[in-house]
mmCIF file of C-alpha atoms and ligand atoms in Angstrom:
data_model
loop_
_atom_site.group_PDB
_atom_site.id
_atom_site.type_symbol
_atom_site.label_atom_id
_atom_site.label_comp_id
_atom_site.label_asym_id
_atom_site.label_seq_id
_atom_site.Cartn_x
_atom_site.Cartn_y
_atom_site.Cartn_z
ATOM 1 C CA MET S 1 -12.235 1.190 -2.800
ATOM 2 C CA LYS S 2 -15.729 1.235 -1.141
ATOM 3 C CA GLN S 3 -18.668 0.798 -3.506
ATOM 4 C CA ASN S 4 -19.877 4.115 -5.897
ATOM 5 C CA GLU S 5 -16.038 5.996 -5.146
ATOM 6 C CA ARG S 6 -14.926 7.930 -8.089
ATOM 7 C CA VAL S 7 -12.058 10.400 -8.249
ATOM 8 C CA PHE S 8 -12.267 13.185 -10.264
ATOM 9 C CA SER S 9 -9.172 15.485 -10.657
ATOM 10 C CA GLY S 10 -7.756 18.164 -13.276
ATOM 11 C CA VAL S 11 -5.011 20.593 -14.143
ATOM 12 C CA GLN S 12 -5.478 23.647 -16.207
ATOM 13 C CA PRO S 13 -3.047 23.551 -19.592
ATOM 14 C CA THR S 14 -1.588 27.029 -18.498
ATOM 15 C CA GLY S 15 2.093 26.203 -19.680
ATOM 16 C CA ASN S 16 4.507 26.119 -16.522
ATOM 17 C CA LEU S 17 3.884 23.554 -14.965
ATOM 18 C CA HIS S 18 5.208 23.618 -11.265
ATOM 19 C CA LEU S 19 6.302 21.897 -8.345
ATOM 20 C CA GLY S 20 3.240 23.471 -6.518
ATOM 21 C CA ASN S 21 0.507 21.638 -9.322
ATOM 22 C CA TYR S 22 3.020 18.408 -9.111
ATOM 23 C CA LEU S 23 2.944 18.289 -5.465
ATOM 24 C CA GLY S 24 -0.406 20.020 -4.601
ATOM 25 C CA ALA S 25 -2.227 17.532 -6.936
ATOM 26 C CA ILE S 26 -0.366 15.104 -9.094
ATOM 27 C CA LYS S 27 1.529 13.353 -7.053
ATOM 28 C CA ARG S 28 -1.456 12.313 -5.232
ATOM 29 C CA PHE S 29 -3.734 11.803 -8.357
ATOM 30 C CA VAL S 30 -0.724 9.308 -8.605
ATOM 31 C CA ALA S 31 -1.505 7.551 -5.159
ATOM 32 C CA LEU S 32 -5.369 7.783 -5.396
ATOM 33 C CA GLN S 33 -5.375 5.234 -8.240
ATOM 34 C CA GLU S 34 -3.978 2.396 -6.322
ATOM 35 C CA GLU S 35 -7.182 2.448 -4.894
ATOM 36 C CA HIS S 36 -9.463 4.028 -6.856
ATOM 37 C CA GLU S 37 -11.707 4.526 -10.003
ATOM 38 C CA CYS S 38 -9.830 7.843 -11.167
ATOM 39 C CA LEU S 39 -10.332 10.319 -14.182
ATOM 40 C CA TYR S 40 -7.609 12.882 -14.587
ATOM 41 C CA CYS S 41 -8.464 15.693 -17.033
ATOM 42 C CA VAL S 42 -6.777 18.080 -19.289
ATOM 43 C CA VAL S 43 -9.549 20.796 -17.881
ATOM 44 C CA ASP S 44 -8.654 23.212 -21.455
ATOM 45 C CA LEU S 45 -11.670 24.402 -21.207
ATOM 46 C CA HIS S 46 -10.645 25.934 -18.463
ATOM 47 C CA ALA S 47 -7.251 27.608 -20.091
ATOM 48 C CA ILE S 48 -9.635 29.040 -22.683
ATOM 49 C CA THR S 49 -11.035 31.562 -19.542
ATOM 50 C CA VAL S 50 -8.264 33.671 -20.050
ATOM 51 C CA TRP S 51 -6.302 34.486 -23.458
ATOM 52 C CA GLN S 52 -4.242 31.173 -24.091
ATOM 53 C CA ASP S 53 -2.373 31.360 -28.148
ATOM 54 C CA PRO S 54 -4.223 28.254 -29.971
ATOM 55 C CA GLU S 55 -0.459 26.574 -31.384
ATOM 56 C CA SER S 56 0.603 26.833 -27.189
ATOM 57 C CA LEU S 57 -2.186 25.843 -26.113
ATOM 58 C CA ALA S 58 -1.870 22.287 -28.103
ATOM 59 C CA HIS S 59 1.478 21.796 -26.874
ATOM 60 C CA ASN S 60 0.125 22.654 -23.137
ATOM 61 C CA ILE S 61 -2.501 20.563 -23.288
ATOM 62 C CA ARG S 62 -0.345 17.930 -24.207
ATOM 63 C CA GLU S 63 2.504 18.593 -21.676
ATOM 64 C CA VAL S 64 0.146 18.353 -19.002
ATOM 65 C CA ALA S 65 -1.346 14.465 -20.027
ATOM 66 C CA ALA S 66 2.955 14.102 -20.176
ATOM 67 C CA ALA S 67 3.163 15.438 -16.996
ATOM 68 C CA PHE S 68 0.358 12.752 -15.434
ATOM 69 C CA ILE S 69 2.050 9.624 -17.010
ATOM 70 C CA ALA S 70 5.401 10.091 -16.894
ATOM 71 C CA SER S 71 4.828 10.854 -12.843
ATOM 72 C CA GLY S 72 3.096 7.405 -12.550
ATOM 73 C CA ILE S 73 -0.217 7.736 -13.674
ATOM 74 C CA ASP S 74 -1.571 4.515 -15.801
ATOM 75 C CA PRO S 75 -3.520 5.671 -18.854
ATOM 76 C CA ALA S 76 -4.657 1.793 -19.638
ATOM 77 C CA LYS S 77 -6.392 1.611 -15.504
ATOM 78 C CA GLN S 78 -6.661 5.081 -15.647
ATOM 79 C CA ILE S 79 -8.965 7.820 -17.615
ATOM 80 C CA ILE S 80 -6.674 10.394 -18.873
ATOM 81 C CA PHE S 81 -8.600 12.718 -21.222
ATOM 82 C CA ASN S 82 -8.477 16.871 -22.396
ATOM 83 C CA GLN S 83 -12.558 17.886 -21.433
ATOM 84 C CA SER S 84 -12.978 19.642 -24.642
ATOM 85 C CA GLN S 85 -13.296 15.965 -25.967
ATOM 86 C CA VAL S 86 -15.930 15.297 -23.801
ATOM 87 C CA SER S 87 -18.862 17.629 -24.439
ATOM 88 C CA GLY S 88 -21.183 16.947 -21.575
ATOM 89 C CA HIS S 89 -18.759 18.860 -19.047
ATOM 90 C CA ALA S 90 -19.646 22.202 -21.361
ATOM 91 C CA GLU S 91 -23.648 21.350 -21.080
ATOM 92 C CA LEU S 92 -23.541 20.286 -17.571
ATOM 93 C CA ALA S 93 -21.999 23.561 -16.986
ATOM 94 C CA TRP S 94 -24.715 25.713 -18.578
ATOM 95 C CA ILE S 95 -27.253 23.988 -16.836
ATOM 96 C CA PHE S 96 -25.480 24.433 -13.496
ATOM 97 C CA ASN S 97 -24.965 28.699 -14.797
ATOM 98 C CA CYS S 98 -28.561 27.996 -14.103
ATOM 99 C CA VAL S 99 -28.521 26.382 -10.915
ATOM 100 C CA ALA S 100 -25.785 29.342 -9.368
ATOM 101 C CA ARG S 101 -26.791 32.085 -7.903
ATOM 102 C CA MET S 102 -24.238 35.204 -8.527
ATOM 103 C CA GLY S 103 -24.174 35.708 -4.719
ATOM 104 C CA TRP S 104 -22.172 32.590 -4.823
ATOM 105 C CA LEU S 105 -19.848 33.581 -7.468
ATOM 106 C CA ASN S 106 -18.987 36.928 -6.562
ATOM 107 C CA ARG S 107 -17.796 35.643 -3.252
ATOM 108 C CA MET S 108 -15.199 33.817 -5.102
ATOM 109 C CA THR S 109 -11.500 34.794 -4.073
ATOM 110 C CA GLN S 110 -9.994 33.018 -7.322
ATOM 111 C CA PHE S 111 -11.878 35.294 -9.458
ATOM 112 C CA LYS S 112 -11.065 38.628 -7.450
ATOM 113 C CA GLU S 113 -6.932 37.632 -7.695
ATOM 114 C CA LYS S 114 -7.134 36.409 -11.296
ATOM 115 C CA ALA S 115 -9.327 39.740 -12.515
ATOM 116 C CA GLY S 116 -8.031 42.276 -10.109
ATOM 117 C CA LYS S 117 -8.951 45.495 -11.094
ATOM 118 C CA HIS S 118 -10.044 44.990 -14.354
ATOM 119 C CA LYS S 119 -13.062 42.986 -13.584
ATOM 120 C CA GLU S 120 -14.958 44.051 -16.339
ATOM 121 C CA ASN S 121 -12.818 43.198 -18.814
ATOM 122 C CA ALA S 122 -12.589 39.569 -17.556
ATOM 123 C CA SER S 123 -14.393 37.244 -19.674
ATOM 124 C CA VAL S 124 -17.696 35.811 -18.753
ATOM 125 C CA GLY S 125 -15.890 32.267 -18.837
ATOM 126 C CA LEU S 126 -13.498 33.306 -15.731
ATOM 127 C CA PHE S 127 -16.497 34.134 -13.805
ATOM 128 C CA SER S 128 -18.558 31.357 -14.246
ATOM 129 C CA TYR S 129 -15.344 29.096 -14.071
ATOM 130 C CA PRO S 130 -16.693 27.561 -10.663
ATOM 131 C CA ASN S 131 -19.772 26.075 -12.468
ATOM 132 C CA LEU S 132 -17.797 24.502 -15.160
ATOM 133 C CA MET S 133 -15.697 22.978 -12.834
ATOM 134 C CA ALA S 134 -18.542 21.280 -10.846
ATOM 135 C CA ALA S 135 -19.613 19.951 -13.723
ATOM 136 C CA ASP S 136 -16.551 18.720 -14.610
ATOM 137 C CA ILE S 137 -17.091 16.919 -11.357
ATOM 138 C CA LEU S 138 -20.337 16.012 -11.385
ATOM 139 C CA LEU S 139 -20.669 14.761 -14.631
ATOM 140 C CA TYR S 140 -19.099 11.809 -13.940
ATOM 141 C CA ARG S 141 -20.530 11.668 -10.224
ATOM 142 C CA ALA S 142 -17.181 11.392 -9.121
ATOM 143 C CA THR S 143 -17.199 11.572 -4.799
ATOM 144 C CA HIS S 144 -13.443 12.528 -3.941
ATOM 145 C CA VAL S 145 -11.526 15.813 -6.069
ATOM 146 C CA PRO S 146 -7.616 15.574 -5.274
ATOM 147 C CA VAL S 147 -6.540 19.281 -5.297
ATOM 148 C CA GLY S 148 -4.457 21.799 -3.421
ATOM 149 C CA ALA S 149 -5.369 24.528 -0.557
ATOM 150 C CA ASP S 150 -6.836 27.361 -3.555
ATOM 151 C CA GLN S 151 -9.112 24.906 -4.946
ATOM 152 C CA LYS S 152 -11.525 23.839 -1.577
ATOM 153 C CA GLN S 153 -13.385 27.409 -1.935
ATOM 154 C CA HIS S 154 -14.471 26.092 -5.402
ATOM 155 C CA LEU S 155 -14.848 22.554 -4.358
ATOM 156 C CA GLU S 156 -17.297 24.014 -1.740
ATOM 157 C CA LEU S 157 -19.557 25.710 -4.602
ATOM 158 C CA ALA S 158 -19.545 22.124 -6.206
ATOM 159 C CA ARG S 159 -21.259 20.914 -3.497
ATOM 160 C CA ASP S 160 -23.323 24.208 -2.999
ATOM 161 C CA ILE S 161 -24.810 23.309 -6.358
ATOM 162 C CA ALA S 162 -25.138 19.827 -5.843
ATOM 163 C CA GLN S 163 -27.482 19.882 -3.232
ATOM 164 C CA LYS S 164 -29.229 22.765 -4.579
ATOM 165 C CA PHE S 165 -29.577 20.366 -7.988
ATOM 166 C CA ASN S 166 -31.091 17.385 -5.866
ATOM 167 C CA ASN S 167 -33.542 20.178 -4.243
ATOM 168 C CA ASP S 168 -35.045 21.958 -6.850
ATOM 169 C CA PHE S 169 -34.917 18.889 -8.856
ATOM 170 C CA ALA S 170 -36.237 16.785 -6.115
ATOM 171 C CA SER S 171 -39.514 15.398 -7.075
ATOM 172 C CA SER S 172 -38.302 15.593 -10.858
ATOM 173 C CA ILE S 173 -35.527 13.294 -9.389
ATOM 174 C CA GLU S 174 -38.097 10.718 -7.954
ATOM 175 C CA LYS S 175 -40.385 11.251 -10.638
ATOM 176 C CA CYS S 176 -37.678 9.735 -12.954
ATOM 177 C CA GLY S 177 -36.985 6.690 -10.685
ATOM 178 C CA HIS S 178 -33.259 8.134 -9.794
ATOM 179 C CA GLU S 179 -32.084 7.525 -6.326
ATOM 180 C CA GLU S 180 -33.436 10.623 -3.775
ATOM 181 C CA GLY S 181 -29.866 12.499 -3.607
ATOM 182 C CA PHE S 182 -28.955 12.130 -7.538
ATOM 183 C CA PHE S 183 -25.057 13.775 -6.903
ATOM 184 C CA PRO S 184 -23.378 13.043 -4.288
ATOM 185 C CA LEU S 185 -21.741 15.798 -2.735
ATOM 186 C CA PRO S 186 -17.949 15.187 -3.733
ATOM 187 C CA LYS S 187 -14.974 15.704 -0.962
ATOM 188 C CA PRO S 188 -12.046 17.757 -1.727
ATOM 189 C CA LEU S 189 -9.199 15.613 -0.615
ATOM 190 C CA ILE S 190 -6.425 18.007 0.377
ATOM 191 C CA ALA S 191 -3.996 17.281 2.933
ATOM 192 C CA GLY S 192 -0.359 16.478 3.041
ATOM 193 C CA PRO S 193 2.630 18.853 3.726
ATOM 194 C CA ALA S 194 2.832 20.716 0.396
ATOM 195 C CA THR S 195 -0.876 21.735 -0.262
ATOM 196 C CA ARG S 196 0.244 25.402 -1.067
ATOM 197 C CA VAL S 197 3.484 25.904 -2.379
ATOM 198 C CA MET S 198 4.461 29.259 -2.066
ATOM 199 C CA SER S 199 7.103 31.021 -4.723
ATOM 200 C CA LEU S 200 10.801 30.417 -4.043
ATOM 201 C CA ARG S 201 11.293 34.466 -3.836
ATOM 202 C CA ASN S 202 8.077 35.588 -1.536
ATOM 203 C CA GLY S 203 6.418 33.189 1.444
ATOM 204 C CA ALA S 204 3.144 34.861 0.773
ATOM 205 C CA GLU S 205 2.587 34.438 -2.270
ATOM 206 C CA LYS S 206 1.222 31.089 -4.155
ATOM 207 C CA MET S 207 3.637 28.726 -6.214
ATOM 208 C CA SER S 208 1.808 30.045 -9.764
ATOM 209 C CA LYS S 209 2.261 29.051 -13.579
ATOM 210 C CA SER S 210 1.363 33.158 -14.325
ATOM 211 C CA ALA S 211 3.589 34.565 -11.701
ATOM 212 C CA PRO S 212 5.379 37.071 -14.292
ATOM 213 C CA SER S 213 9.399 35.607 -12.736
ATOM 214 C CA ASP S 214 10.711 32.133 -13.748
ATOM 215 C CA MET S 215 12.427 32.032 -10.708
ATOM 216 C CA THR S 216 9.267 31.704 -8.472
ATOM 217 C CA ARG S 217 8.259 28.347 -9.197
ATOM 218 C CA ILE S 218 10.386 24.794 -10.204
ATOM 219 C CA ASN S 219 9.003 23.862 -13.487
ATOM 220 C CA LEU S 220 8.730 19.928 -14.096
ATOM 221 C CA THR S 221 10.180 20.588 -17.376
ATOM 222 C CA ASP S 222 13.844 21.975 -15.391
ATOM 223 C CA ASP S 223 17.168 20.414 -15.765
ATOM 224 C CA ARG S 224 19.496 19.933 -12.658
ATOM 225 C CA ASP S 225 20.902 23.446 -12.726
ATOM 226 C CA LEU S 226 18.231 24.988 -12.888
ATOM 227 C CA ILE S 227 16.422 23.266 -9.890
ATOM 228 C CA ALA S 228 20.152 24.618 -7.969
ATOM 229 C CA LYS S 229 20.083 27.447 -9.092
ATOM 230 C CA LYS S 230 16.086 28.250 -7.890
ATOM 231 C CA ILE S 231 16.556 26.721 -4.261
ATOM 232 C CA LYS S 232 20.089 29.056 -3.459
ATOM 233 C CA LYS S 233 18.613 31.161 -4.752
ATOM 234 C CA ALA S 234 14.894 31.129 -2.717
ATOM 235 C CA LYS S 235 14.315 33.230 0.139
ATOM 236 C CA THR S 236 15.025 32.529 3.568
ATOM 237 C CA ASP S 237 15.474 34.348 6.345
ATOM 238 C CA PRO S 238 18.929 34.486 9.168
ATOM 239 C CA GLU S 239 18.163 31.852 11.697
ATOM 240 C CA PRO S 240 18.682 28.228 11.835
ATOM 241 C CA LEU S 241 15.803 25.381 11.015
ATOM 242 C CA PRO S 242 13.970 24.654 14.495
ATOM 243 C CA SER S 243 13.671 21.704 15.730
ATOM 244 C CA GLU S 244 9.971 21.872 15.768
ATOM 245 C CA GLU S 245 7.000 22.413 13.968
ATOM 246 C CA ALA S 246 6.022 25.760 16.282
ATOM 247 C CA GLY S 247 9.318 27.773 15.334
ATOM 248 C CA LEU S 248 7.918 27.514 11.977
ATOM 249 C CA ALA S 249 5.354 29.892 13.139
ATOM 250 C CA ASP S 250 5.850 32.884 10.731
ATOM 251 C CA ARG S 251 8.850 32.065 9.357
ATOM 252 C CA PRO S 252 6.906 31.689 5.934
ATOM 253 C CA GLU S 253 10.231 30.570 3.796
ATOM 254 C CA ALA S 254 11.044 28.204 5.565
ATOM 255 C CA ALA S 255 8.262 26.364 6.433
ATOM 256 C CA ASN S 256 7.531 26.664 1.954
ATOM 257 C CA LEU S 257 10.806 24.758 1.923
ATOM 258 C CA VAL S 258 10.492 21.987 5.038
ATOM 259 C CA GLY S 259 7.151 21.611 3.781
ATOM 260 C CA ILE S 260 8.653 20.869 -0.284
ATOM 261 C CA TYR S 261 11.256 18.945 1.249
ATOM 262 C CA ALA S 262 8.379 16.428 3.687
ATOM 263 C CA ALA S 263 6.454 16.287 0.810
ATOM 264 C CA LEU S 264 9.513 15.219 -1.739
ATOM 265 C CA ALA S 265 10.524 12.817 0.944
ATOM 266 C CA GLU S 266 7.504 11.169 1.944
ATOM 267 C CA MET S 267 7.829 12.130 5.670
ATOM 268 C CA PRO S 268 6.296 14.629 7.557
ATOM 269 C CA VAL S 269 7.483 17.963 8.564
ATOM 270 C CA SER S 270 8.160 16.425 12.177
ATOM 271 C CA ASP S 271 10.801 14.386 11.128
ATOM 272 C CA VAL S 272 12.080 16.268 8.434
ATOM 273 C CA LEU S 273 12.863 19.183 11.716
ATOM 274 C CA ALA S 274 13.998 16.116 13.399
ATOM 275 C CA GLN S 275 16.668 15.448 11.402
ATOM 276 C CA HIS S 276 17.786 18.681 10.171
ATOM 277 C CA GLY S 277 16.889 21.403 12.908
ATOM 278 C CA GLY S 278 19.952 23.550 13.835
ATOM 279 C CA ALA S 279 21.203 23.674 10.698
ATOM 280 C CA GLY S 280 21.293 26.461 8.459
ATOM 281 C CA PHE S 281 19.705 27.193 4.751
ATOM 282 C CA GLY S 282 23.309 26.863 3.751
ATOM 283 C CA ALA S 283 23.741 22.910 4.538
ATOM 284 C CA PHE S 284 19.516 22.751 4.008
ATOM 285 C CA LYS S 285 19.252 23.641 0.650
ATOM 286 C CA PRO S 286 21.946 22.316 -1.241
ATOM 287 C CA GLU S 287 19.957 18.559 0.808
ATOM 288 C CA LEU S 288 17.112 19.786 -0.510
ATOM 289 C CA ILE S 289 18.403 20.538 -4.206
ATOM 290 C CA GLU S 290 19.655 16.847 -3.770
ATOM 291 C CA LEU S 291 16.642 15.380 -3.303
ATOM 292 C CA ALA S 292 14.704 17.528 -5.325
ATOM 293 C CA VAL S 293 16.914 16.277 -8.240
ATOM 294 C CA GLN S 294 16.492 12.678 -7.423
ATOM 295 C CA LYS S 295 12.126 13.253 -7.537
ATOM 296 C CA LEU S 296 11.858 15.809 -9.651
ATOM 297 C CA SER S 297 14.884 14.325 -12.969
ATOM 298 C CA PRO S 298 13.196 11.065 -13.817
ATOM 299 C CA ILE S 299 9.729 13.288 -14.656
ATOM 300 C CA SER S 300 11.299 15.705 -16.549
ATOM 301 C CA GLU S 301 13.312 13.251 -18.529
ATOM 302 C CA GLU S 302 10.569 11.185 -19.340
ATOM 303 C CA MET S 303 7.921 14.237 -19.927
ATOM 304 C CA GLN S 304 10.805 15.199 -22.835
ATOM 305 C CA LYS S 305 10.845 11.581 -24.537
ATOM 306 C CA LEU S 306 6.831 11.682 -23.953
ATOM 307 C CA MET S 307 6.995 15.285 -25.548
ATOM 308 C CA GLY S 308 8.491 13.604 -28.807
ATOM 309 C CA GLU S 309 5.536 11.058 -29.260
ATOM 310 C CA ALA S 310 2.502 13.573 -29.986
ATOM 311 C CA GLY S 311 1.073 10.616 -31.539
ATOM 312 C CA GLU S 312 1.049 8.833 -28.849
ATOM 313 C CA ILE S 313 -0.061 10.938 -26.598
ATOM 314 C CA ASP S 314 -3.130 12.169 -28.892
ATOM 315 C CA ALA S 315 -4.090 8.743 -28.727
ATOM 316 C CA ILE S 316 -3.900 8.135 -25.051
ATOM 317 C CA LEU S 317 -6.583 11.436 -24.840
ATOM 318 C CA ILE S 318 -8.612 10.129 -27.725
ATOM 319 C CA ASP S 319 -8.860 6.729 -26.048
ATOM 320 C CA GLY S 320 -9.370 8.039 -21.861
ATOM 321 C CA ALA S 321 -12.083 10.201 -23.714
ATOM 322 C CA ASN S 322 -13.822 7.803 -25.221
ATOM 323 C CA ARG S 323 -13.995 6.056 -21.884
ATOM 324 C CA ALA S 324 -15.032 9.362 -20.400
ATOM 325 C CA ARG S 325 -17.599 9.467 -22.456
ATOM 326 C CA GLU S 326 -19.255 5.621 -21.699
ATOM 327 C CA ILE S 327 -19.778 7.383 -18.501
ATOM 328 C CA ALA S 328 -20.439 10.548 -18.839
ATOM 329 C CA ASP S 329 -22.994 10.120 -21.449
ATOM 330 C CA PRO S 330 -25.550 7.784 -19.335
ATOM 331 C CA VAL S 331 -25.616 11.104 -16.484
ATOM 332 C CA MET S 332 -26.047 13.691 -19.297
ATOM 333 C CA ALA S 333 -29.249 12.036 -20.368
ATOM 334 C CA ARG S 334 -30.649 11.124 -16.512
ATOM 335 C CA VAL S 335 -30.016 14.941 -16.284
ATOM 336 C CA LYS S 336 -32.022 15.896 -19.399
ATOM 337 C CA GLU S 337 -34.859 14.271 -18.218
ATOM 338 C CA ILE S 338 -34.700 15.444 -15.269
ATOM 339 C CA VAL S 339 -34.638 19.047 -15.537
ATOM 340 C CA GLY S 340 -37.224 18.397 -18.381
ATOM 341 C CA PHE S 341 -35.565 18.200 -21.503
ATOM 342 C CA ILE S 342 -37.190 15.410 -24.287
ATOM 343 C CA GLY S 343 -35.215 14.185 -26.944
ATOM 344 C CA LYS S 344 -31.849 11.992 -26.879
HETATM 345 N N1 AQP P 401 0.912 26.676 -5.274
HETATM 346 C C1 AQP P 401 0.388 25.168 -5.427
HETATM 347 N N2 AQP P 401 0.834 24.794 -4.082
HETATM 348 C C2 AQP P 401 -0.246 23.289 -4.111
HETATM 349 N N3 AQP P 401 -0.815 22.914 -4.769
HETATM 350 C C3 AQP P 401 -0.724 24.085 -5.809
HETATM 351 N N4 AQP P 401 -1.750 24.126 -7.110
HETATM 352 C C4 AQP P 401 -2.177 24.786 -7.750
HETATM 353 N N5 AQP P 401 -1.029 25.803 -7.821
HETATM 354 C C5 AQP P 401 -0.570 24.512 -6.686
HETATM 355 C C6 AQP P 401 -3.170 22.909 -7.394
HETATM 356 O O1 AQP P 401 -2.682 22.456 -8.804
HETATM 357 C C7 AQP P 401 -4.125 21.831 -9.800
HETATM 358 C C8 AQP P 401 -3.667 22.604 -10.437
HETATM 359 O O2 AQP P 401 -4.370 23.928 -10.585
HETATM 360 P P1 AQP P 401 -4.740 24.485 -11.815
HETATM 361 O O3 AQP P 401 -3.430 24.131 -13.187
HETATM 362 O O4 AQP P 401 -6.039 24.118 -12.494
HETATM 363 O O5 AQP P 401 -5.056 26.156 -12.014
HETATM 364 P P2 AQP P 401 -4.303 27.078 -10.700
HETATM 365 O O6 AQP P 401 -4.446 26.845 -9.643
HETATM 366 O O7 AQP P 401 -4.868 28.122 -11.154
HETATM 367 O O8 AQP P 401 -2.417 27.084 -11.017
HETATM 368 P P3 AQP P 401 -1.738 27.889 -11.318
HETATM 369 O O9 AQP P 401 -0.229 27.170 -11.263
HETATM 370 O O10 AQP P 401 -1.843 29.030 -9.613
HETATM 371 O O11 AQP P 401 -2.195 28.733 -11.947
HETATM 372 P P4 AQP P 401 -1.758 30.642 -11.626
HETATM 373 O O12 AQP P 401 -0.512 31.039 -12.222
HETATM 374 O O13 AQP P 401 -2.899 30.420 -13.222
HETATM 375 O O14 AQP P 401 -3.494 31.047 -11.130
HETATM 376 C C9 AQP P 401 -5.157 22.005 -8.630
HETATM 377 O O15 AQP P 401 -5.274 20.767 -7.762
HETATM 378 C C10 AQP P 401 -4.361 23.412 -7.678
HETATM 379 O O16 AQP P 401 -5.639 23.297 -6.280
#
């Protein structure tokens, strides 16, 4: 790890954690922990930008923490915590509400998709969600953020906010004796064959927690039978798999299943096609089912075990929050000084 490098990322506790969340984010969190100092956050403040039933929210917070641990993140080495326990996230988000511009947020496609036709009824929090996300990252002056492709635009906004803060307060930053470019410009880490896992029923739609049909996604809590059923029923086309990647163009469902296979097997798409090119889905799907069950079952079994020990999960989150605060509090104190606030 290079000096001053720090990884931050978050997952919303909104239920139905799925294969896209795992391959696009959580699996990559695990890989990064070997070489980096990492903070992995259950972003519960983000979750309430749309209505959450309080009892389900508490369950879902523990479930995301359980998924982190069951996937292999070591809570003793890295920091696992839930966002609402560290008040700096909300405090810095407010300051960023005053740095970010309406025009920037108006361009965010996720808000447009989530608010849909009922924009006037969406919460103000849903609109300013990207400012909170910028605060999550910059509160720890994190430099690298592993996310799925859907978060690229929000990451670009976080960089714009960091840059504008650094510019707007440049003379104060200097006067307070802090280094020029107080906030780093965080880099998105979006790589690999599964940065955008698609719905199993429609290759044009992202696999998502909120899709009404459970058949569109593989949940991390699904058992062997359910995984098999969902993959068997996944939409495909009648052609056999191509032997070259170019042959997947205009075949979104086929590309999705091959991408999932590649990410689970940790091999490039070209190798998957070298092995399975020419096979029809009747032959490929059982292979994918075997692989998915082999990789996901240990995680779901461990999650189930951990969920039976809620007290232990809560203790891990409290410990993580204490350690997160040790990094966040001095940053927040400096931000307040830079902005011109007085007092402790
Ligand atoms: N389909 C996906 N493929 C790859 N990565 C994905 N991520 C989400 N969906 C996919 C990544 O998972 C991380 C956590 O996501 P989140 O829970 O914070 O929020 P989200 O993007 O809103 O997740 P969903 O599942 O799509 O929920 P809804 O249905 O509410 O919109 C992020 O790094 C995200 O990129």
